[in-house]
Amino acid sequence: MPSDCISFQSSGYFTPLITDYLNQKENLKPLYNRFPTLQNFKQQIQEKQQNYSSDSRSVLINALEKQYTGFNATEATKHNLDLLKQENTFTITTGHQLNLFTGPLYFLYKIVSTINLSKQLSETYPEYNFVPVYWMATEDHDFDEINYFNFKDKKISWNRESTGPVGRLSTLGLKAVLEVFEKELGPGNNAAWLKELFREAYIKHSNLADATRYLANEIFGKNGLVIIDGDNANLKKMFAPHVKEELLNQTSHTKVAETADNLTDYNIQVNPREINLFYIEDSIRERIILQDGVYYVNNTEVKFSEAQILALLETNPEKFSPNVIMRPLYEEVILPNLCYIGGGGELAYWLELKSYFESAGVTFPMLLLRNSVLIATEKQAEKLDRLNLSWADVFMKQDKLVNKKTVEFSELSLDFSEQREFLQQQFAKLHAMATKTDATFGGAVKAQETKQLKGLDNLEKKLRRAEKQNHADKLERITEIQNELFPGRSLQERKANFSQFYLEYDGKLIDKLFSSLKPLEHDFNIVVL
């Protein structure tokens, strides 16, 4: 069975910005506080301890207790909620959208990474407590990004209109989605469990935030996961001074734009707006725009003077929603957090924010790339063995993989480099002769060289095509197994839903993830079920 260790950097699925961050390149060090190593957490704890007040902790605890009212929190989660009351307790946090039925697999990987890191820190620093937190992105309004999940080859969608924050969205209409899902699941105990999980989450809860809390609690509650909803008036009140600063001075735009100017060698993840806040109500989440001293709510007739909008902030802070630029600051203001765990795209925009945090006087968290996983069956692993494929092979782009294996299978040399070099040497001699004659002869030599090298390239391509045809059966089996492991030639974790693996492997998937994922190691995990 293949047993390669695939590093994030060599997997081919991360941007230059993220690979340079993982390699701790000097040019990126000003963009983060501390790199996430076990030893560095000690200083991070000390800094956050000085920067997080007991008053903030009290507001957080009261908000969480209210949010858990009516939910059957596990003993492990209740214990962690109690621990959060203590000054020596800190959080490890991940965040994610409210994807239907968890959405893609990496939802699980984020949370397992968060829980496993919390455990590891508890063992290393027993004088402190560490609580895993899942931040629900309840205020997002990109409904089209979350209203479906893929079960095997079928896209199961929730088709309806949505304009406001998705967490407040009614779950009416999801019974029809369940009926479609049930038909796809078929009979059996595991299918029955999945059906009941969907029913209890989405049919018995009135909004998407509560449904997602129930779902995450059912899957991870026994591991002590604490789930938080930032769409909360008291938590927003704690954040209000930073909202006021944004409204009056637009500091986030200035600071993030300065950082972006230093990242011109990379593709910038997000660009700041002048004001990085939304105005929200149940059916609206629209940008706040400042023009000529007046604050307008985009796409509406709502507008405020400076005095009016500051008065609204004082009385109704819940009507202000931070966007992707300000939400990280909001999280770190209300949580005693040490580390944020996210995907490559998330870390890319976090790396734009450190100077903004410094200007706000808030500790910048450590940034950890979440675990990534490729799930394979034993049969698939055995097939890779028979085809003499390594895990590194299947991570290659398919055309490169096919070319590599064609060369391995062929008894002929498919590389004409030697012939190309010989040809270039001969023409070099002709060019030397041309310099002693006239320009027309030199031009003729150059044209002939180009023609013959191109002809050699064509011959090489024709030979490769012929050899691919000769080994078509083997190459087809190779592409078939790669397509199984990388659906749509993309990462499995971005496409598949956990339910298709649970259906066949019962609880083994979650247990295997907890035993396999090591958050502080930067390797792509291969999990064989």
Short mmCIF file of N, CA and C in Angstrom, two decimals, residues 253-405:
data_model
loop_
_atom_site.label_atom_id
_atom_site.label_comp_id
_atom_site.label_asym_id
_atom_site.label_seq_id
_atom_site.Cartn_x
_atom_site.Cartn_y
_atom_site.Cartn_z
N HIS A 253 -9.55 50.28 5.95
CA HIS A 253 -9.20 50.49 4.54
C HIS A 253 -7.76 50.97 4.41
N THR A 254 -7.38 51.91 5.22
CA THR A 254 -6.04 52.48 5.15
C THR A 254 -4.98 51.43 5.45
N LYS A 255 -5.17 50.70 6.55
CA LYS A 255 -4.16 49.74 6.99
C LYS A 255 -4.06 48.54 6.04
N VAL A 256 -5.18 48.01 5.62
CA VAL A 256 -5.16 46.83 4.76
C VAL A 256 -4.63 47.19 3.37
N ALA A 257 -4.97 48.37 2.89
CA ALA A 257 -4.46 48.81 1.60
C ALA A 257 -2.94 48.95 1.63
N GLU A 258 -2.41 49.45 2.74
CA GLU A 258 -0.95 49.55 2.89
C GLU A 258 -0.30 48.18 2.82
N THR A 259 -0.88 47.21 3.48
CA THR A 259 -0.34 45.85 3.45
C THR A 259 -0.44 45.25 2.05
N ALA A 260 -1.57 45.47 1.40
CA ALA A 260 -1.76 44.94 0.05
C ALA A 260 -0.69 45.46 -0.91
N ASP A 261 -0.27 46.70 -0.70
CA ASP A 261 0.78 47.28 -1.56
C ASP A 261 2.09 46.52 -1.42
N ASN A 262 2.28 45.86 -0.28
CA ASN A 262 3.50 45.08 -0.06
C ASN A 262 3.36 43.63 -0.51
N LEU A 263 2.21 43.29 -1.08
CA LEU A 263 1.97 41.90 -1.52
C LEU A 263 1.77 41.83 -3.03
N THR A 264 2.42 42.74 -3.73
CA THR A 264 2.21 42.80 -5.18
C THR A 264 2.73 41.56 -5.90
N ASP A 265 3.61 40.79 -5.25
CA ASP A 265 4.13 39.57 -5.87
C ASP A 265 3.13 38.42 -5.78
N TYR A 266 2.04 38.62 -5.05
CA TYR A 266 1.05 37.57 -4.85
C TYR A 266 -0.32 38.06 -5.33
N ASN A 267 -1.21 37.10 -5.54
CA ASN A 267 -2.59 37.46 -5.84
C ASN A 267 -3.29 37.84 -4.55
N ILE A 268 -3.75 39.08 -4.45
CA ILE A 268 -4.41 39.55 -3.24
C ILE A 268 -5.75 38.86 -3.08
N GLN A 269 -6.03 38.38 -1.84
CA GLN A 269 -7.27 37.64 -1.60
C GLN A 269 -8.50 38.54 -1.57
N VAL A 270 -8.41 39.64 -0.82
CA VAL A 270 -9.54 40.58 -0.75
C VAL A 270 -9.01 42.00 -0.78
N ASN A 271 -9.79 42.89 -1.32
CA ASN A 271 -9.46 44.31 -1.32
C ASN A 271 -10.44 45.05 -0.41
N PRO A 272 -9.94 45.91 0.47
CA PRO A 272 -10.83 46.60 1.41
C PRO A 272 -11.68 47.65 0.73
N ARG A 273 -12.88 47.82 1.25
CA ARG A 273 -13.73 48.94 0.83
C ARG A 273 -13.47 50.11 1.77
N GLU A 274 -14.04 51.27 1.42
CA GLU A 274 -13.83 52.44 2.27
C GLU A 274 -14.41 52.19 3.66
N ILE A 275 -15.63 51.62 3.71
CA ILE A 275 -16.22 51.20 4.98
C ILE A 275 -16.51 49.70 4.87
N ASN A 276 -15.96 48.92 5.79
CA ASN A 276 -16.06 47.47 5.71
C ASN A 276 -17.14 46.94 6.67
N LEU A 277 -18.31 47.55 6.53
CA LEU A 277 -19.45 47.18 7.37
C LEU A 277 -20.70 47.03 6.51
N PHE A 278 -21.58 46.13 6.96
CA PHE A 278 -22.91 46.00 6.37
C PHE A 278 -23.95 46.50 7.38
N TYR A 279 -25.08 46.87 6.85
CA TYR A 279 -26.28 47.14 7.66
C TYR A 279 -27.17 45.91 7.49
N ILE A 280 -27.62 45.33 8.63
CA ILE A 280 -28.43 44.11 8.51
C ILE A 280 -29.76 44.21 9.25
N GLU A 281 -30.74 43.59 8.66
CA GLU A 281 -32.03 43.27 9.28
C GLU A 281 -32.36 41.86 8.82
N ASP A 282 -33.55 41.37 9.15
CA ASP A 282 -33.87 39.98 8.83
C ASP A 282 -33.76 39.66 7.34
N SER A 283 -34.14 40.60 6.51
CA SER A 283 -34.16 40.33 5.07
C SER A 283 -33.23 41.24 4.28
N ILE A 284 -32.26 41.82 4.97
CA ILE A 284 -31.35 42.73 4.27
C ILE A 284 -29.96 42.64 4.88
N ARG A 285 -28.96 42.61 4.04
CA ARG A 285 -27.56 42.81 4.45
C ARG A 285 -26.89 43.55 3.32
N GLU A 286 -26.75 44.85 3.49
CA GLU A 286 -26.23 45.70 2.43
C GLU A 286 -25.09 46.58 2.96
N ARG A 287 -24.18 46.92 2.07
CA ARG A 287 -23.02 47.73 2.44
C ARG A 287 -23.41 49.13 2.90
N ILE A 288 -22.66 49.64 3.85
CA ILE A 288 -22.78 51.03 4.28
C ILE A 288 -21.77 51.85 3.47
N ILE A 289 -22.26 52.89 2.82
CA ILE A 289 -21.43 53.72 1.94
C ILE A 289 -21.46 55.17 2.42
N LEU A 290 -20.28 55.76 2.55
CA LEU A 290 -20.17 57.15 3.00
C LEU A 290 -19.95 58.06 1.78
N GLN A 291 -20.88 59.02 1.60
CA GLN A 291 -20.75 59.98 0.51
C GLN A 291 -21.13 61.36 1.01
N ASP A 292 -20.20 62.27 0.89
CA ASP A 292 -20.46 63.68 1.27
C ASP A 292 -21.03 63.81 2.67
N GLY A 293 -20.48 63.04 3.60
CA GLY A 293 -20.88 63.14 4.99
C GLY A 293 -22.16 62.40 5.34
N VAL A 294 -22.77 61.71 4.37
CA VAL A 294 -24.00 60.95 4.60
C VAL A 294 -23.71 59.45 4.45
N TYR A 295 -24.27 58.67 5.35
CA TYR A 295 -24.09 57.22 5.32
C TYR A 295 -25.31 56.59 4.65
N TYR A 296 -25.08 55.96 3.51
CA TYR A 296 -26.16 55.33 2.75
C TYR A 296 -26.08 53.82 2.92
N VAL A 297 -27.25 53.17 2.96
CA VAL A 297 -27.31 51.72 2.90
C VAL A 297 -27.56 51.35 1.45
N ASN A 298 -26.62 50.67 0.86
CA ASN A 298 -26.65 50.37 -0.57
C ASN A 298 -27.94 49.64 -0.98
N ASN A 299 -28.45 50.01 -2.14
CA ASN A 299 -29.65 49.38 -2.73
C ASN A 299 -30.91 49.59 -1.90
N THR A 300 -30.90 50.60 -1.04
CA THR A 300 -32.10 50.94 -0.26
C THR A 300 -32.26 52.46 -0.23
N GLU A 301 -33.35 52.90 0.40
CA GLU A 301 -33.56 54.34 0.60
C GLU A 301 -33.07 54.80 1.97
N VAL A 302 -32.47 53.89 2.73
CA VAL A 302 -32.05 54.18 4.10
C VAL A 302 -30.75 55.00 4.08
N LYS A 303 -30.73 56.07 4.87
CA LYS A 303 -29.52 56.88 4.99
C LYS A 303 -29.48 57.53 6.37
N PHE A 304 -28.28 57.92 6.79
CA PHE A 304 -28.08 58.48 8.13
C PHE A 304 -27.08 59.63 8.07
N SER A 305 -27.29 60.58 8.94
CA SER A 305 -26.23 61.56 9.19
C SER A 305 -25.23 60.90 10.14
N GLU A 306 -24.10 61.57 10.36
CA GLU A 306 -23.12 61.01 11.29
C GLU A 306 -23.72 60.84 12.68
N ALA A 307 -24.42 61.82 13.17
CA ALA A 307 -25.02 61.74 14.50
C ALA A 307 -26.05 60.60 14.56
N GLN A 308 -26.84 60.45 13.52
CA GLN A 308 -27.87 59.41 13.51
C GLN A 308 -27.28 58.01 13.51
N ILE A 309 -26.22 57.80 12.72
CA ILE A 309 -25.67 56.44 12.64
C ILE A 309 -24.93 56.09 13.93
N LEU A 310 -24.31 57.08 14.58
CA LEU A 310 -23.66 56.81 15.86
C LEU A 310 -24.70 56.54 16.95
N ALA A 311 -25.83 57.20 16.86
CA ALA A 311 -26.91 56.93 17.82
C ALA A 311 -27.46 55.53 17.61
N LEU A 312 -27.59 55.12 16.36
CA LEU A 312 -28.06 53.76 16.06
C LEU A 312 -27.08 52.73 16.59
N LEU A 313 -25.80 52.99 16.44
CA LEU A 313 -24.79 52.08 16.95
C LEU A 313 -24.90 51.93 18.46
N GLU A 314 -25.23 53.01 19.13
CA GLU A 314 -25.37 52.99 20.59
C GLU A 314 -26.58 52.16 21.02
N THR A 315 -27.69 52.31 20.31
CA THR A 315 -28.93 51.64 20.73
C THR A 315 -29.13 50.27 20.10
N ASN A 316 -28.62 50.08 18.87
CA ASN A 316 -28.84 48.82 18.14
C ASN A 316 -27.55 48.34 17.45
N PRO A 317 -26.56 47.96 18.23
CA PRO A 317 -25.29 47.54 17.61
C PRO A 317 -25.44 46.29 16.73
N GLU A 318 -26.51 45.51 16.97
CA GLU A 318 -26.72 44.30 16.17
C GLU A 318 -27.03 44.59 14.71
N LYS A 319 -27.33 45.86 14.39
CA LYS A 319 -27.63 46.22 13.00
C LYS A 319 -26.37 46.45 12.16
N PHE A 320 -25.21 46.33 12.79
CA PHE A 320 -23.95 46.53 12.08
C PHE A 320 -23.23 45.19 11.97
N SER A 321 -22.90 44.82 10.75
CA SER A 321 -22.30 43.51 10.49
C SER A 321 -20.94 43.69 9.82
N PRO A 322 -19.87 43.18 10.43
CA PRO A 322 -18.54 43.32 9.81
C PRO A 322 -18.42 42.46 8.56
N ASN A 323 -17.70 42.95 7.56
CA ASN A 323 -17.47 42.14 6.37
C ASN A 323 -16.20 41.31 6.56
N VAL A 324 -15.69 40.73 5.49
CA VAL A 324 -14.56 39.80 5.59
C VAL A 324 -13.31 40.48 6.14
N ILE A 325 -13.19 41.78 5.98
CA ILE A 325 -12.03 42.51 6.51
C ILE A 325 -12.14 42.71 8.01
N MET A 326 -13.34 43.05 8.50
CA MET A 326 -13.51 43.37 9.91
C MET A 326 -13.94 42.18 10.77
N ARG A 327 -14.49 41.14 10.16
CA ARG A 327 -14.95 40.01 10.96
C ARG A 327 -13.83 39.35 11.77
N PRO A 328 -12.62 39.18 11.22
CA PRO A 328 -11.55 38.62 12.05
C PRO A 328 -11.28 39.43 13.31
N LEU A 329 -11.32 40.76 13.19
CA LEU A 329 -11.12 41.61 14.38
C LEU A 329 -12.25 41.37 15.38
N TYR A 330 -13.47 41.27 14.89
CA TYR A 330 -14.62 41.02 15.75
C TYR A 330 -14.42 39.72 16.52
N GLU A 331 -14.02 38.68 15.85
CA GLU A 331 -13.79 37.39 16.51
C GLU A 331 -12.76 37.51 17.62
N GLU A 332 -11.69 38.20 17.32
CA GLU A 332 -10.60 38.27 18.29
C GLU A 332 -10.88 39.24 19.44
N VAL A 333 -11.79 40.18 19.24
CA VAL A 333 -12.20 41.07 20.33
C VAL A 333 -13.05 40.31 21.34
N ILE A 334 -13.96 39.45 20.86
CA ILE A 334 -14.90 38.83 21.79
C ILE A 334 -14.42 37.49 22.34
N LEU A 335 -13.40 36.88 21.72
CA LEU A 335 -12.93 35.57 22.18
C LEU A 335 -11.54 35.68 22.81
N PRO A 336 -11.25 34.86 23.82
CA PRO A 336 -9.88 34.78 24.35
C PRO A 336 -9.07 33.84 23.46
N ASN A 337 -8.92 34.22 22.21
CA ASN A 337 -8.44 33.29 21.19
C ASN A 337 -6.93 33.38 20.98
N LEU A 338 -6.33 32.23 20.71
CA LEU A 338 -4.89 32.16 20.47
C LEU A 338 -4.55 31.90 19.01
N CYS A 339 -5.41 31.12 18.35
CA CYS A 339 -5.07 30.64 17.03
C CYS A 339 -6.33 30.51 16.18
N TYR A 340 -6.24 30.97 14.93
CA TYR A 340 -7.34 30.74 13.99
C TYR A 340 -6.89 29.69 12.99
N ILE A 341 -7.76 28.70 12.79
CA ILE A 341 -7.48 27.61 11.86
C ILE A 341 -8.38 27.77 10.64
N GLY A 342 -7.78 27.88 9.47
CA GLY A 342 -8.57 28.08 8.26
C GLY A 342 -7.91 27.48 7.04
N GLY A 343 -8.61 27.55 5.92
CA GLY A 343 -8.07 27.09 4.65
C GLY A 343 -7.12 28.11 4.05
N GLY A 344 -6.54 27.76 2.91
CA GLY A 344 -5.57 28.64 2.28
C GLY A 344 -6.15 30.00 1.92
N GLY A 345 -7.39 30.02 1.41
CA GLY A 345 -8.02 31.28 1.05
C GLY A 345 -8.24 32.17 2.26
N GLU A 346 -8.63 31.57 3.38
CA GLU A 346 -8.86 32.34 4.60
C GLU A 346 -7.55 32.93 5.13
N LEU A 347 -6.53 32.10 5.20
CA LEU A 347 -5.25 32.60 5.72
C LEU A 347 -4.69 33.71 4.84
N ALA A 348 -4.99 33.64 3.54
CA ALA A 348 -4.50 34.68 2.63
C ALA A 348 -5.06 36.04 3.01
N TYR A 349 -6.35 36.12 3.37
CA TYR A 349 -6.85 37.45 3.74
C TYR A 349 -6.50 37.81 5.18
N TRP A 350 -6.34 36.83 6.06
CA TRP A 350 -5.86 37.14 7.40
C TRP A 350 -4.47 37.79 7.33
N LEU A 351 -3.64 37.35 6.39
CA LEU A 351 -2.29 37.88 6.28
C LEU A 351 -2.26 39.34 5.84
N GLU A 352 -3.40 39.87 5.45
CA GLU A 352 -3.49 41.29 5.10
C GLU A 352 -3.85 42.17 6.31
N LEU A 353 -4.09 41.55 7.47
CA LEU A 353 -4.78 42.28 8.54
C LEU A 353 -3.94 42.67 9.75
N LYS A 354 -2.69 42.23 9.82
CA LYS A 354 -1.94 42.43 11.06
C LYS A 354 -1.80 43.90 11.45
N SER A 355 -1.49 44.76 10.49
CA SER A 355 -1.32 46.18 10.84
C SER A 355 -2.63 46.79 11.29
N TYR A 356 -3.74 46.29 10.76
CA TYR A 356 -5.06 46.77 11.20
C TYR A 356 -5.30 46.37 12.65
N PHE A 357 -4.96 45.14 13.01
CA PHE A 357 -5.08 44.69 14.40
C PHE A 357 -4.23 45.54 15.32
N GLU A 358 -3.01 45.83 14.89
CA GLU A 358 -2.10 46.63 15.73
C GLU A 358 -2.68 48.02 15.97
N SER A 359 -3.27 48.61 14.93
CA SER A 359 -3.86 49.93 15.11
C SER A 359 -5.05 49.89 16.05
N ALA A 360 -5.74 48.73 16.09
CA ALA A 360 -6.90 48.58 16.96
C ALA A 360 -6.53 48.14 18.37
N GLY A 361 -5.26 47.80 18.58
CA GLY A 361 -4.81 47.37 19.90
C GLY A 361 -5.30 45.99 20.29
N VAL A 362 -5.49 45.11 19.30
CA VAL A 362 -5.99 43.75 19.53
C VAL A 362 -4.92 42.76 19.13
N THR A 363 -4.70 41.76 19.98
CA THR A 363 -3.68 40.74 19.70
C THR A 363 -4.01 39.98 18.42
N PHE A 364 -3.04 39.89 17.52
CA PHE A 364 -3.22 39.14 16.28
C PHE A 364 -2.99 37.66 16.56
N PRO A 365 -3.92 36.78 16.19
CA PRO A 365 -3.79 35.37 16.53
C PRO A 365 -2.75 34.66 15.67
N MET A 366 -2.34 33.51 16.11
CA MET A 366 -1.54 32.65 15.25
C MET A 366 -2.45 32.11 14.15
N LEU A 367 -1.88 31.90 12.98
CA LEU A 367 -2.65 31.45 11.82
C LEU A 367 -2.17 30.06 11.41
N LEU A 368 -3.08 29.12 11.45
CA LEU A 368 -2.73 27.72 11.16
C LEU A 368 -3.55 27.21 9.99
N LEU A 369 -2.86 26.67 9.00
CA LEU A 369 -3.54 26.06 7.86
C LEU A 369 -4.18 24.77 8.32
N ARG A 370 -5.48 24.64 8.07
CA ARG A 370 -6.20 23.45 8.51
C ARG A 370 -5.63 22.19 7.87
N ASN A 371 -5.91 21.06 8.50
CA ASN A 371 -5.55 19.78 7.89
C ASN A 371 -6.32 19.56 6.59
N SER A 372 -5.67 18.94 5.64
CA SER A 372 -6.32 18.49 4.42
C SER A 372 -6.21 16.97 4.34
N VAL A 373 -7.21 16.35 3.73
CA VAL A 373 -7.30 14.89 3.74
C VAL A 373 -7.71 14.37 2.38
N LEU A 374 -7.11 13.27 1.99
CA LEU A 374 -7.59 12.48 0.85
C LEU A 374 -8.07 11.15 1.41
N ILE A 375 -9.36 10.87 1.27
CA ILE A 375 -9.93 9.61 1.76
C ILE A 375 -9.89 8.59 0.63
N ALA A 376 -9.38 7.40 0.93
CA ALA A 376 -9.35 6.32 -0.04
C ALA A 376 -9.81 5.03 0.63
N THR A 377 -10.37 4.15 -0.15
CA THR A 377 -10.74 2.83 0.37
C THR A 377 -9.52 1.90 0.26
N GLU A 378 -9.59 0.79 0.97
CA GLU A 378 -8.50 -0.19 0.86
C GLU A 378 -8.39 -0.71 -0.56
N LYS A 379 -9.52 -0.89 -1.23
CA LYS A 379 -9.50 -1.37 -2.61
C LYS A 379 -8.79 -0.36 -3.51
N GLN A 380 -9.04 0.93 -3.29
CA GLN A 380 -8.37 1.94 -4.10
C GLN A 380 -6.87 1.95 -3.83
N ALA A 381 -6.47 1.81 -2.57
CA ALA A 381 -5.05 1.77 -2.24
C ALA A 381 -4.38 0.55 -2.87
N GLU A 382 -5.06 -0.59 -2.85
CA GLU A 382 -4.51 -1.80 -3.49
C GLU A 382 -4.40 -1.61 -5.00
N LYS A 383 -5.35 -0.93 -5.59
CA LYS A 383 -5.30 -0.66 -7.03
C LYS A 383 -4.11 0.21 -7.37
N LEU A 384 -3.83 1.20 -6.53
CA LEU A 384 -2.65 2.03 -6.75
C LEU A 384 -1.38 1.18 -6.74
N ASP A 385 -1.32 0.23 -5.82
CA ASP A 385 -0.18 -0.68 -5.75
C ASP A 385 -0.01 -1.46 -7.05
N ARG A 386 -1.13 -2.01 -7.53
CA ARG A 386 -1.07 -2.83 -8.75
C ARG A 386 -0.63 -2.00 -9.96
N LEU A 387 -1.01 -0.72 -9.96
CA LEU A 387 -0.64 0.16 -11.07
C LEU A 387 0.71 0.83 -10.84
N ASN A 388 1.37 0.48 -9.75
CA ASN A 388 2.67 1.05 -9.40
C ASN A 388 2.59 2.57 -9.29
N LEU A 389 1.52 3.04 -8.64
CA LEU A 389 1.31 4.47 -8.43
C LEU A 389 1.58 4.82 -6.97
N SER A 390 2.26 5.92 -6.75
CA SER A 390 2.44 6.45 -5.39
C SER A 390 1.36 7.49 -5.14
N TRP A 391 1.21 7.89 -3.87
CA TRP A 391 0.27 8.98 -3.57
C TRP A 391 0.73 10.28 -4.23
N ALA A 392 2.05 10.47 -4.30
CA ALA A 392 2.57 11.66 -4.97
C ALA A 392 2.16 11.67 -6.44
N ASP A 393 2.11 10.49 -7.05
CA ASP A 393 1.69 10.40 -8.45
C ASP A 393 0.27 10.91 -8.64
N VAL A 394 -0.66 10.47 -7.79
CA VAL A 394 -2.06 10.82 -8.02
C VAL A 394 -2.34 12.29 -7.73
N PHE A 395 -1.43 12.97 -7.03
CA PHE A 395 -1.59 14.40 -6.81
C PHE A 395 -1.15 15.23 -8.02
N MET A 396 -0.49 14.59 -8.97
CA MET A 396 -0.03 15.31 -10.16
C MET A 396 -1.21 15.72 -11.04
N LYS A 397 -1.03 16.77 -11.83
CA LYS A 397 -2.01 17.10 -12.85
C LYS A 397 -2.09 15.93 -13.82
N GLN A 398 -3.30 15.66 -14.32
CA GLN A 398 -3.50 14.41 -15.05
C GLN A 398 -2.65 14.29 -16.31
N ASP A 399 -2.50 15.37 -17.05
CA ASP A 399 -1.69 15.28 -18.26
C ASP A 399 -0.23 14.97 -17.94
N LYS A 400 0.28 15.55 -16.86
CA LYS A 400 1.65 15.27 -16.45
C LYS A 400 1.80 13.83 -15.96
N LEU A 401 0.79 13.34 -15.24
CA LEU A 401 0.82 11.96 -14.76
C LEU A 401 0.82 10.99 -15.94
N VAL A 402 -0.05 11.23 -16.91
CA VAL A 402 -0.13 10.35 -18.08
C VAL A 402 1.20 10.36 -18.84
N ASN A 403 1.79 11.53 -19.02
CA ASN A 403 3.08 11.61 -19.71
C ASN A 403 4.17 10.86 -18.95
N LYS A 404 4.16 11.01 -17.63
CA LYS A 404 5.17 10.34 -16.81
C LYS A 404 5.05 8.82 -16.93
N LYS A 405 3.83 8.32 -16.81
CA LYS A 405 3.64 6.87 -16.87
C LYS A 405 3.88 6.33 -18.27
#
